[in-house]
Short mmCIF file of C-alpha atoms in Angstrom, two decimals:
data_model
loop_
_atom_site.label_atom_id
_atom_site.label_comp_id
_atom_site.label_asym_id
_atom_site.label_seq_id
_atom_site.Cartn_x
_atom_site.Cartn_y
_atom_site.Cartn_z
CA UNK A 1011 0.00 0.03 0.01
CA UNK A 1012 1.44 3.48 -0.95
CA UNK A 1013 2.18 6.01 1.55
CA UNK A 1014 -0.53 8.37 0.22
CA UNK A 1015 -3.15 5.51 0.67
CA UNK A 1016 -2.08 5.08 4.16
CA UNK A 1017 -2.31 8.85 4.79
CA UNK A 1018 -5.81 9.08 3.28
CA UNK A 1019 -6.85 6.12 5.49
CA UNK A 1020 -5.63 7.63 8.57
CA UNK A 1021 -7.43 10.91 7.90
CA UNK A 1022 -10.71 8.89 7.21
CA UNK A 1023 -10.15 7.00 10.44
CA UNK A 1024 -9.59 10.20 12.30
CA UNK A 1025 -12.66 11.76 10.87
CA UNK A 1026 -14.87 8.79 11.70
CA UNK A 1027 -13.63 8.85 15.47
CA UNK A 1028 -14.46 12.42 15.52
CA UNK A 1029 -18.00 11.96 14.15
CA UNK A 1030 -18.61 9.19 16.71
CA UNK A 1031 -17.40 11.46 19.55
CA UNK A 1032 -19.72 14.29 18.46
CA UNK A 1033 -22.82 12.09 17.97
CA UNK A 1034 -25.14 12.15 20.91
CA UNK A 1035 -25.81 8.77 22.44
CA UNK A 1036 -29.43 9.28 22.95
CA UNK A 1037 -31.98 10.93 20.53
CA UNK A 1038 -33.17 14.44 21.40
CA UNK A 1039 -36.27 14.47 23.61
CA UNK A 1040 -38.23 16.79 21.45
CA UNK A 1041 -37.55 17.07 17.65
CA UNK A 1042 -37.96 20.36 16.23
CA UNK A 1043 -37.88 19.81 12.54
CA UNK A 1044 -41.58 20.54 12.00
CA UNK A 1045 -44.60 22.21 13.64
CA UNK A 1046 -46.07 18.84 14.27
CA UNK A 1047 -43.11 18.22 16.81
CA UNK A 1048 -44.41 21.26 18.71
CA UNK A 1049 -48.22 21.12 18.59
CA UNK A 1050 -50.19 19.27 21.34
CA UNK A 1051 -53.57 19.80 22.96
CA UNK A 1052 -55.84 18.44 25.61
CA UNK A 1053 -59.41 19.26 26.98
CA UNK A 1054 -60.11 18.04 30.48
CA UNK A 1055 -63.16 18.20 32.92
CA UNK A 1056 -61.49 19.81 36.02
CA UNK A 1057 -63.88 18.04 38.55
CA UNK A 1058 -63.84 14.45 37.30
CA UNK A 1059 -60.53 14.56 35.27
CA UNK A 1060 -62.19 13.03 32.22
CA UNK A 1061 -60.28 13.74 29.00
CA UNK A 1062 -62.69 15.18 26.52
CA UNK A 1063 -60.18 15.67 23.71
CA UNK A 1064 -56.54 14.91 23.12
CA UNK A 1065 -54.04 15.38 20.28
CA UNK A 1066 -50.43 14.39 20.87
CA UNK A 1067 -51.14 14.78 24.50
CA UNK A 1068 -48.52 12.36 25.84
CA UNK A 1069 -45.71 13.53 23.58
CA UNK A 1070 -42.90 15.42 25.18
CA UNK A 1071 -42.88 19.24 24.55
CA UNK A 1072 -41.02 22.30 25.94
CA UNK A 1073 -43.34 23.98 28.61
CA UNK A 1074 -41.70 27.48 28.35
CA UNK A 1075 -43.20 29.63 31.12
CA UNK A 1076 -45.97 27.18 32.01
CA UNK A 1077 -43.22 26.02 34.17
CA UNK A 1078 -44.14 28.65 36.45
CA UNK A 1079 -47.19 26.92 37.36
CA UNK A 1080 -45.13 24.28 39.20
CA UNK A 1081 -43.01 27.08 40.80
CA UNK A 1082 -45.97 28.65 42.35
CA UNK A 1083 -47.64 25.39 43.12
CA UNK A 1084 -44.51 24.74 45.44
CA UNK A 1085 -44.70 28.34 46.82
CA UNK A 1086 -48.39 27.58 47.71
CA UNK A 1087 -47.40 24.42 49.39
CA UNK A 1088 -44.80 26.30 51.39
CA UNK A 1089 -47.40 28.70 52.57
CA UNK A 1090 -49.85 26.09 53.38
CA UNK A 1091 -47.34 24.24 55.51
CA UNK A 1092 -46.24 27.38 57.23
CA UNK A 1093 -42.76 27.20 55.81
CA UNK A 1094 -43.11 30.47 54.09
CA UNK A 1095 -45.32 33.62 54.71
CA UNK A 1096 -46.84 36.22 52.06
CA UNK A 1097 -44.86 38.84 53.76
CA UNK A 1098 -41.62 37.23 53.46
CA UNK A 1099 -39.01 39.55 52.25
CA UNK A 1100 -36.85 38.07 49.29
CA UNK A 1101 -33.43 39.52 48.48
CA UNK A 1102 -32.85 39.21 44.68
CA UNK A 1103 -29.61 37.30 44.21
CA UNK A 1104 -27.15 38.01 41.27
CA UNK A 1105 -28.23 34.92 39.45
CA UNK A 1106 -31.94 35.97 39.60
CA UNK A 1107 -31.10 39.56 38.51
CA UNK A 1108 -29.26 38.21 35.53
CA UNK A 1109 -32.25 36.11 34.09
CA UNK A 1110 -33.32 37.44 30.67
CA UNK A 1111 -36.89 39.02 30.00
CA UNK A 1112 -39.65 38.72 30.67
CA UNK A 1113 -38.55 40.14 33.98
CA UNK A 1114 -39.38 42.62 36.70
CA UNK A 1115 -35.90 44.15 36.49
CA UNK A 1116 -34.86 44.30 40.18
CA UNK A 1117 -31.26 44.51 40.73
CA UNK A 1118 -29.09 42.24 42.86
CA UNK A 1119 -29.49 43.00 46.56
CA UNK A 1120 -32.99 44.67 46.03
CA UNK A 1121 -35.88 43.10 48.00
CA UNK A 1122 -39.50 42.24 47.35
CA UNK A 1123 -42.14 40.33 49.26
CA UNK A 1124 -43.02 36.95 48.61
CA UNK A 1125 -46.64 37.93 47.71
CA UNK A 1126 -45.45 40.56 45.01
CA UNK A 1127 -42.88 37.99 43.57
CA UNK A 1128 -45.63 35.59 43.00
CA UNK A 1129 -47.89 38.16 41.40
CA UNK A 1130 -45.09 39.25 39.15
CA UNK A 1131 -44.59 35.54 38.27
CA UNK A 1132 -48.22 34.90 37.48
CA UNK A 1133 -49.12 38.28 35.75
CA UNK A 1134 -45.91 39.58 34.20
CA UNK A 1135 -44.29 35.99 33.79
CA UNK A 1136 -41.18 37.46 35.31
CA UNK A 1137 -38.25 34.97 35.03
CA UNK A 1138 -36.14 36.93 37.61
CA UNK A 1139 -38.91 36.56 40.30
CA UNK A 1140 -39.55 32.94 39.62
CA UNK A 1141 -35.78 32.37 40.20
CA UNK A 1142 -36.07 34.45 43.37
CA UNK A 1143 -38.92 32.33 44.60
CA UNK A 1144 -37.12 29.12 43.81
CA UNK A 1145 -34.09 30.26 45.88
CA UNK A 1146 -36.31 31.33 48.73
CA UNK A 1147 -38.24 28.00 48.96
CA UNK A 1148 -35.60 25.63 47.85
CA UNK A 1149 -32.37 27.33 48.70
CA UNK A 1150 -30.94 27.03 45.21
CA UNK A 1151 -32.01 26.37 41.57
CA UNK A 1152 -30.74 22.79 41.80
CA UNK A 1153 -32.51 21.93 44.77
CA UNK A 1154 -35.75 23.46 43.69
CA UNK A 1155 -35.49 21.64 40.41
CA UNK A 1156 -35.23 18.41 42.44
CA UNK A 1157 -38.23 19.41 44.55
CA UNK A 1158 -40.23 20.12 41.31
CA UNK A 1159 -39.42 16.66 39.96
CA UNK A 1160 -40.19 14.91 43.07
CA UNK A 1161 -43.58 16.75 43.09
CA UNK A 1162 -44.17 15.89 39.48
CA UNK A 1163 -43.66 12.32 40.21
CA UNK A 1164 -46.18 12.32 43.26
CA UNK A 1165 -48.77 14.06 40.98
CA UNK A 1166 -48.46 11.46 38.12
CA UNK A 1167 -46.64 13.66 35.69
CA UNK A 1168 -44.76 11.07 33.77
CA UNK A 1169 -43.22 13.07 30.85
CA UNK A 1170 -42.06 16.04 32.84
CA UNK A 1171 -38.43 17.00 33.90
CA UNK A 1172 -37.63 20.28 35.45
CA UNK A 1173 -34.18 22.03 35.33
CA UNK A 1174 -35.06 25.76 36.09
CA UNK A 1175 -38.05 27.37 37.65
CA UNK A 1176 -39.10 29.82 34.92
CA UNK A 1177 -39.01 27.69 31.53
CA UNK A 1178 -36.13 29.57 29.86
CA UNK A 1179 -34.74 27.35 27.12
CA UNK A 1180 -33.17 24.24 28.04
CA UNK A 1181 -33.31 21.05 26.13
CA UNK A 1182 -33.58 18.91 29.15
CA UNK A 1183 -36.78 20.57 30.39
CA UNK A 1184 -39.83 18.82 29.00
CA UNK A 1185 -43.40 17.94 29.69
CA UNK A 1186 -46.58 17.01 27.90
CA UNK A 1187 -50.17 18.47 27.35
CA UNK A 1188 -51.55 15.79 29.83
CA UNK A 1189 -49.00 16.45 32.46
CA UNK A 1190 -49.80 20.13 32.40
CA UNK A 1191 -53.54 19.32 32.79
CA UNK A 1192 -52.66 17.29 35.75
CA UNK A 1193 -50.74 19.98 37.33
CA UNK A 1194 -53.53 22.50 36.64
CA UNK A 1195 -56.08 20.30 38.38
CA UNK A 1196 -53.64 19.89 41.32
CA UNK A 1197 -53.34 23.51 41.77
CA UNK A 1198 -57.13 23.97 41.85
CA UNK A 1199 -57.68 20.89 44.03
CA UNK A 1200 -54.79 21.41 46.54
CA UNK A 1201 -54.71 25.17 46.91
CA UNK A 1202 -57.88 26.92 45.84
CA UNK A 1203 -57.22 29.81 48.31
CA UNK A 1204 -54.14 30.70 46.18
CA UNK A 1205 -55.66 30.05 42.67
CA UNK A 1206 -56.62 33.55 42.29
CA UNK A 1207 -52.92 34.49 41.43
CA UNK A 1208 -53.43 32.93 37.98
CA UNK A 1209 -56.43 34.92 37.29
CA UNK A 1210 -55.43 38.47 38.15
CA UNK A 1211 -55.75 40.50 35.18
CA UNK A 1212 -53.38 43.28 36.04
CA UNK A 1213 -51.00 44.22 38.99
CA UNK A 1214 -49.42 47.41 39.92
CA UNK A 1215 -45.92 47.60 41.39
CA UNK A 1216 -44.08 50.69 42.34
CA UNK A 1217 -46.38 52.85 40.24
CA UNK A 1218 -46.27 50.80 37.18
CA UNK A 1219 -49.14 48.70 35.75
CA UNK A 1220 -48.47 45.17 34.39
CA UNK A 1221 -51.14 43.42 32.36
CA UNK A 1222 -51.60 39.60 32.39
CA UNK A 1223 -49.94 37.87 29.31
CA UNK A 1224 -53.01 35.69 29.17
CA UNK A 1225 -55.51 37.71 27.05
CA UNK A 1226 -58.24 35.33 27.22
CA UNK A 1227 -58.93 36.38 30.87
CA UNK A 1228 -60.33 39.67 29.33
CA UNK A 1229 -62.50 37.91 26.84
CA UNK A 1230 -65.48 37.61 29.23
CA UNK A 1231 -66.06 33.82 28.58
CA UNK A 1232 -65.53 32.66 32.03
CA UNK A 1233 -61.61 32.37 31.97
CA UNK A 1234 -59.96 32.72 35.26
CA UNK A 1235 -56.55 31.33 34.56
CA UNK A 1236 -53.91 30.03 34.10
CA UNK A 1237 -50.53 30.60 32.23
CA UNK A 1238 -48.92 31.53 28.98
CA UNK A 1239 -45.46 30.56 27.68
CA UNK A 1240 -43.28 31.12 24.75
CA UNK A 1241 -39.78 30.34 23.53
CA UNK A 1242 -38.52 29.66 20.07
CA UNK A 1243 -38.28 26.03 20.57
CA UNK A 1244 -41.78 25.70 22.32
CA UNK A 1245 -43.98 27.93 20.17
CA UNK A 1246 -46.87 29.63 21.74
CA UNK A 1247 -48.17 27.74 24.79
CA UNK A 1248 -51.32 28.24 26.98
CA UNK A 1249 -52.73 26.49 29.91
CA UNK A 1250 -56.28 27.86 30.33
CA UNK A 1251 -59.36 27.39 32.58
CA UNK A 1252 -62.86 28.43 32.32
CA UNK A 1253 -66.17 28.13 34.26
CA UNK A 1254 -69.56 28.14 32.57
CA UNK A 1255 -72.76 26.93 33.84
CA UNK A 1256 -71.07 25.61 37.03
CA UNK A 1257 -68.65 23.46 34.94
CA UNK A 1258 -64.98 23.94 34.78
CA UNK A 1259 -62.86 22.80 31.95
CA UNK A 1260 -58.99 23.12 31.42
CA UNK A 1261 -57.63 23.31 27.87
CA UNK A 1262 -53.90 23.11 27.23
CA UNK A 1263 -52.48 24.06 23.70
CA UNK A 1264 -48.92 23.73 22.95
CA UNK A 1265 -46.79 24.78 19.95
CA UNK A 1266 -48.72 27.70 18.45
CA UNK A 1267 -47.28 30.01 15.65
CA UNK A 1268 -48.75 33.24 17.23
CA UNK A 1269 -50.66 34.34 20.16
CA UNK A 1270 -53.85 35.09 18.07
CA UNK A 1271 -53.97 31.67 16.38
CA UNK A 1272 -53.13 29.81 19.63
CA UNK A 1273 -55.87 31.93 21.50
CA UNK A 1274 -58.47 31.11 18.93
CA UNK A 1275 -57.77 27.48 19.03
CA UNK A 1276 -57.77 27.41 22.88
CA UNK A 1277 -61.25 29.15 22.57
CA UNK A 1278 -62.58 26.66 19.98
CA UNK A 1279 -61.59 23.67 21.98
CA UNK A 1280 -62.99 25.26 25.14
CA UNK A 1281 -66.26 26.02 23.31
CA UNK A 1282 -66.71 22.46 22.03
CA UNK A 1283 -65.97 21.09 25.42
CA UNK A 1284 -68.74 23.09 26.96
CA UNK A 1285 -70.98 21.87 24.14
CA UNK A 1286 -70.32 18.42 25.15
CA UNK A 1287 -71.10 19.20 28.77
CA UNK A 1288 -74.33 21.00 27.77
CA UNK A 1289 -75.42 18.21 25.48
CA UNK A 1290 -74.86 15.68 28.39
CA UNK A 1291 -76.89 17.92 30.77
CA UNK A 1292 -79.78 17.82 28.31
CA UNK A 1293 -79.47 13.90 28.52
CA UNK A 1294 -77.83 13.39 25.31
CA UNK A 1295 -75.41 10.29 25.43
CA UNK A 1296 -71.96 11.23 24.38
CA UNK A 1297 -69.85 8.39 25.83
CA UNK A 1298 -66.63 9.22 23.86
CA UNK A 1299 -66.26 13.04 23.72
CA UNK A 1300 -63.22 12.69 21.40
CA UNK A 1301 -65.44 11.80 18.51
CA UNK A 1302 -67.61 14.74 19.23
CA UNK A 1303 -64.65 16.97 18.91
CA UNK A 1304 -63.51 15.31 15.70
CA UNK A 1305 -66.92 15.63 14.13
CA UNK A 1306 -66.32 19.34 14.23
CA UNK A 1307 -62.89 19.01 12.59
CA UNK A 1308 -60.43 18.86 15.54
CA UNK A 1309 -57.54 16.53 15.79
CA UNK A 1310 -57.43 15.35 12.24
CA UNK A 1311 -53.94 16.60 11.14
CA UNK A 1312 -50.59 17.86 12.56
CA UNK A 1313 -52.20 21.16 13.25
CA UNK A 1314 -55.55 22.12 14.77
CA UNK A 1315 -58.50 21.67 12.47
CA UNK A 1316 -62.00 23.25 12.43
CA UNK A 1317 -60.78 26.09 10.20
CA UNK A 1318 -58.20 27.22 12.57
CA UNK A 1319 -54.60 27.45 11.13
CA UNK A 1320 -51.44 28.60 13.05
CA UNK A 1321 -50.76 31.47 10.70
CA UNK A 1322 -47.29 32.46 10.01
CA UNK A 1323 -47.91 36.27 10.73
CA UNK A 1324 -45.42 38.62 12.08
CA UNK A 1325 -46.29 39.38 15.66
CA UNK A 1326 -44.42 41.38 18.14
CA UNK A 1327 -44.95 38.67 20.83
CA UNK A 1328 -41.75 37.29 22.00
CA UNK A 1329 -39.68 39.27 19.56
CA UNK A 1330 -37.75 40.97 22.46
CA UNK A 1331 -38.69 38.74 25.24
CA UNK A 1332 -37.32 35.27 24.58
CA UNK A 1333 -38.79 33.82 27.64
CA UNK A 1334 -42.47 34.83 27.32
CA UNK A 1335 -44.95 37.06 25.61
CA UNK A 1336 -44.09 40.27 27.46
CA UNK A 1337 -46.38 43.28 27.14
CA UNK A 1338 -47.15 43.23 23.40
CA UNK A 1339 -50.40 41.27 23.59
CA UNK A 1340 -52.58 44.33 23.48
CA UNK A 1341 -51.76 44.96 19.89
CA UNK A 1342 -52.93 41.57 18.96
CA UNK A 1343 -56.20 41.76 20.99
CA UNK A 1344 -57.11 44.85 18.81
CA UNK A 1345 -57.03 42.73 15.67
CA UNK A 1346 -59.32 40.14 17.12
CA UNK A 1347 -63.10 41.35 16.73
CA UNK A 1348 -64.30 38.56 18.95
CA UNK A 1349 -61.60 36.55 20.75
CA UNK A 1350 -63.78 33.37 21.10
CA UNK A 1351 -64.61 33.32 17.50
CA UNK A 1352 -63.16 30.51 15.44
CA UNK A 1353 -61.38 32.47 12.59
CA UNK A 1354 -59.30 30.80 9.70
CA UNK A 1355 -55.91 32.32 9.25
CA UNK A 1356 -54.16 31.13 6.15
CA UNK A 1357 -51.01 33.09 5.70
CA UNK A 1358 -51.70 34.01 2.10
CA UNK A 1359 -55.38 34.76 2.45
CA UNK A 1360 -57.14 37.30 0.24
CA UNK A 1361 -60.41 38.96 0.74
CA UNK A 1362 -63.06 36.28 0.37
CA UNK A 1363 -65.05 36.23 -2.75
CA UNK A 1364 -68.96 36.72 -2.60
CA UNK A 1365 -70.76 33.65 -1.40
CA UNK A 1366 -72.11 31.80 -4.40
CA UNK A 1367 -75.19 30.27 -2.59
CA UNK A 1368 -78.75 31.12 -3.50
CA UNK A 1369 -79.90 30.95 0.14
CA UNK A 1370 -77.19 33.23 1.35
CA UNK A 1371 -77.78 37.01 0.76
CA UNK A 1372 -74.96 39.62 0.53
CA UNK A 1373 -76.23 42.20 3.03
CA UNK A 1374 -74.42 45.04 4.85
CA UNK A 1375 -73.96 42.89 7.90
CA UNK A 1376 -72.23 40.24 5.71
CA UNK A 1377 -69.97 42.88 4.25
CA UNK A 1378 -68.85 43.85 7.66
CA UNK A 1379 -68.34 40.38 8.74
CA UNK A 1380 -66.20 39.92 5.74
CA UNK A 1381 -64.21 42.94 6.61
CA UNK A 1382 -63.75 41.81 10.12
CA UNK A 1383 -62.60 38.44 9.10
CA UNK A 1384 -60.08 39.83 6.68
CA UNK A 1385 -58.61 42.19 9.47
CA UNK A 1386 -58.35 39.23 11.68
CA UNK A 1387 -56.56 37.16 9.08
CA UNK A 1388 -54.15 39.83 8.13
CA UNK A 1389 -53.48 41.10 11.58
CA UNK A 1390 -54.73 44.50 10.94
CA UNK A 1391 -57.74 46.73 10.51
CA UNK A 1392 -59.98 46.50 7.59
CA UNK A 1393 -60.79 49.54 5.58
CA UNK A 1394 -64.36 50.45 6.18
CA UNK A 1395 -66.56 51.27 3.16
CA UNK A 1396 -68.48 54.32 3.24
CA UNK A 1397 -70.83 53.26 0.36
CA UNK A 1398 -74.30 52.23 1.30
CA UNK A 1399 -74.98 48.55 1.46
CA UNK A 1400 -75.85 47.09 -1.81
CA UNK A 1401 -79.45 45.83 -1.90
CA UNK A 1402 -79.58 41.92 -1.99
CA UNK A 1403 -80.23 40.50 -5.48
CA UNK A 1404 -81.39 36.91 -6.19
CA UNK A 1405 -78.53 34.88 -7.25
CA UNK A 1406 -79.25 32.53 -10.25
CA UNK A 1407 -79.17 28.87 -9.44
CA UNK A 1408 -76.94 26.92 -11.86
CA UNK A 1409 -78.62 24.08 -13.90
CA UNK A 1410 -79.23 20.98 -11.79
CA UNK A 1411 -76.80 18.18 -12.32
CA UNK A 1412 -76.48 14.89 -10.81
CA UNK A 1413 -73.58 14.56 -8.18
CA UNK A 1414 -70.55 12.48 -9.10
CA UNK A 1415 -70.72 10.64 -5.84
CA UNK A 1416 -71.83 10.80 -2.25
CA UNK A 1417 -68.69 11.53 -0.34
CA UNK A 1418 -67.91 14.88 1.04
CA UNK A 1419 -64.82 16.87 2.40
CA UNK A 1420 -65.18 19.12 5.48
CA UNK A 1421 -62.82 21.85 5.87
CA UNK A 1422 -63.94 23.63 8.89
CA UNK A 1423 -66.77 24.18 11.51
CA UNK A 1424 -67.55 27.48 12.84
CA UNK A 1425 -70.09 29.25 15.15
CA UNK A 1426 -70.74 32.00 12.63
CA UNK A 1427 -72.48 31.04 9.38
CA UNK A 1428 -70.95 33.86 7.34
CA UNK A 1429 -67.42 32.84 8.47
CA UNK A 1430 -68.14 29.32 7.44
CA UNK A 1431 -69.50 30.48 4.05
CA UNK A 1432 -66.55 32.70 3.44
CA UNK A 1433 -63.98 30.07 4.41
CA UNK A 1434 -65.67 27.61 2.08
CA UNK A 1435 -65.40 30.24 -0.85
CA UNK A 1436 -61.66 30.87 0.11
CA UNK A 1437 -60.79 27.28 0.13
CA UNK A 1438 -62.51 26.89 -3.33
CA UNK A 1439 -60.64 29.69 -4.69
CA UNK A 1440 -57.37 28.18 -3.84
CA UNK A 1441 -58.24 24.64 -4.79
CA UNK A 1442 -60.48 25.03 -7.74
CA UNK A 1443 -59.10 21.97 -9.51
CA UNK A 1444 -59.78 19.59 -6.69
CA UNK A 1445 -63.40 20.90 -6.14
CA UNK A 1446 -64.40 21.68 -9.77
CA UNK A 1447 -67.15 18.99 -9.65
CA UNK A 1448 -68.26 19.41 -6.03
CA UNK A 1449 -71.09 21.36 -4.37
CA UNK A 1450 -70.40 23.77 -1.78
CA UNK A 1451 -72.65 23.70 1.31
CA UNK A 1452 -72.80 25.08 4.80
CA UNK A 1453 -74.52 22.53 7.11
CA UNK A 1454 -75.98 23.59 10.56
CA UNK A 1455 -75.55 21.06 13.36
CA UNK A 1456 -76.39 22.10 16.80
CA UNK A 1457 -75.12 25.73 16.40
CA UNK A 1458 -72.04 24.67 14.49
CA UNK A 1459 -71.84 25.59 10.83
CA UNK A 1460 -69.75 22.99 8.79
CA UNK A 1461 -68.08 24.13 5.61
CA UNK A 1462 -68.39 21.17 3.19
CA UNK A 1463 -67.76 20.15 -0.43
CA UNK A 1464 -70.29 17.44 -1.38
CA UNK A 1465 -71.25 15.11 -4.19
CA UNK A 1466 -67.77 13.77 -4.72
CA UNK A 1467 -66.39 10.21 -5.24
CA UNK A 1468 -64.26 8.52 -2.68
CA UNK A 1469 -61.23 9.08 -4.93
CA UNK A 1470 -61.95 12.72 -5.56
CA UNK A 1471 -62.60 13.35 -1.85
CA UNK A 1472 -59.41 11.50 -0.69
CA UNK A 1473 -57.33 13.27 -3.41
CA UNK A 1474 -58.65 16.72 -2.50
CA UNK A 1475 -57.93 16.31 1.22
CA UNK A 1476 -54.32 15.16 0.35
CA UNK A 1477 -53.89 18.36 -1.83
CA UNK A 1478 -55.19 20.52 1.00
CA UNK A 1479 -52.77 18.78 3.54
CA UNK A 1480 -49.83 19.52 1.21
CA UNK A 1481 -50.72 23.25 1.64
CA UNK A 1482 -51.20 23.02 5.35
CA UNK A 1483 -54.94 23.36 5.14
CA UNK A 1484 -56.74 20.72 7.38
CA UNK A 1485 -59.64 18.77 6.23
CA UNK A 1486 -61.81 15.72 6.93
CA UNK A 1487 -63.18 13.12 4.42
CA UNK A 1488 -66.83 12.40 5.13
CA UNK A 1489 -68.20 9.01 4.30
CA UNK A 1490 -71.83 8.72 2.76
CA UNK A 1491 -74.39 8.35 5.34
CA UNK A 1492 -76.17 4.87 4.98
#
């Protein structure tokens, strides 16, 4: 063998050894190659613990600032056991002062009461105050992390591991949607006297007012907690709780692309969950609630269905504050006409075309609804027309033709019929080829308006849904009703 060949072999061996040395011995806990690796959701009855809906609920995800729910749980435990008092004075350590935003911004050596530190953690999502609480309760970050993990095991949180008390980026800090629902129930069950911290809308400290990062608290739909979270790796997270008609539900959504789309999805899941509860109260038998959700378009793809997409719109949320959503939420709220409405949000949306259905009239109200929808989709205000509403004119029906088949494709389910119609028109515009031979229809089922393409063959329906999935538009193929 020549000297040059030996040299080449030596170099190849050296490169192989280096590659092996740099290769991790275990796979990452959470893959981040796609949005599917971030999204997860669950809806739980807070009293019974029944899971009404779940999607990727046991997959490991990054909790971000929802970590602070455990931090406050341990603080509540210390208070209940007499190991701490609300008027305890915490001295901010150099380590706590160095934590990045969101933060309260106290310097090393400054002091704050435990009560105010907890309010800053719950309302402002202050990373520095979460660290100060951890050091006060546990003595150090590492000891507090050990306490957090021990408590997680006691509560039955099997996919959760804590490293820090605030949720700042660390690949070792993981959880699941189901685990977070378990934790949320535990807070309400074990320390109801302190649960109010999670529902505080705003908080004033040293003359400055801070607003809660959870905008749903101000929606007027029974929301009274709990916690938001955001990092680049986690996406937009929210653990939410709402009480209606004497029933409490907990909804966890992880991995959103924006505050607005995440909140819309949480609201849609929560509304459907309460529909299940109301139907049961009327005597309707719903043994498996998951099918009830799926009949409305949820849980069928890698992202939330029901006409809600995680839009890739530019938001200020988290742009400066890598550890949570900061104070930029008010700008997003202004773009949401009704926070609890399910609104589709495709990134390339155009103003919807007029609805082509004989039984739907184009009135002034519908024009305003369309404008509001467009504003919500594009993250801004829609220009208001100063012209008088155009009088409704009858729409000519196309010549009757026999449907090609009996299969259907559902592309969304909404509380507002106009939104359902407009979304159906928009999907048809973007996928004319797939639905050229289909009929468009909005079906009303117990207050939900289902956007469907009907009269299709099985092959056409399956092919159309596959084409939508490639463009990140969720859908559901409906079999013929026998």
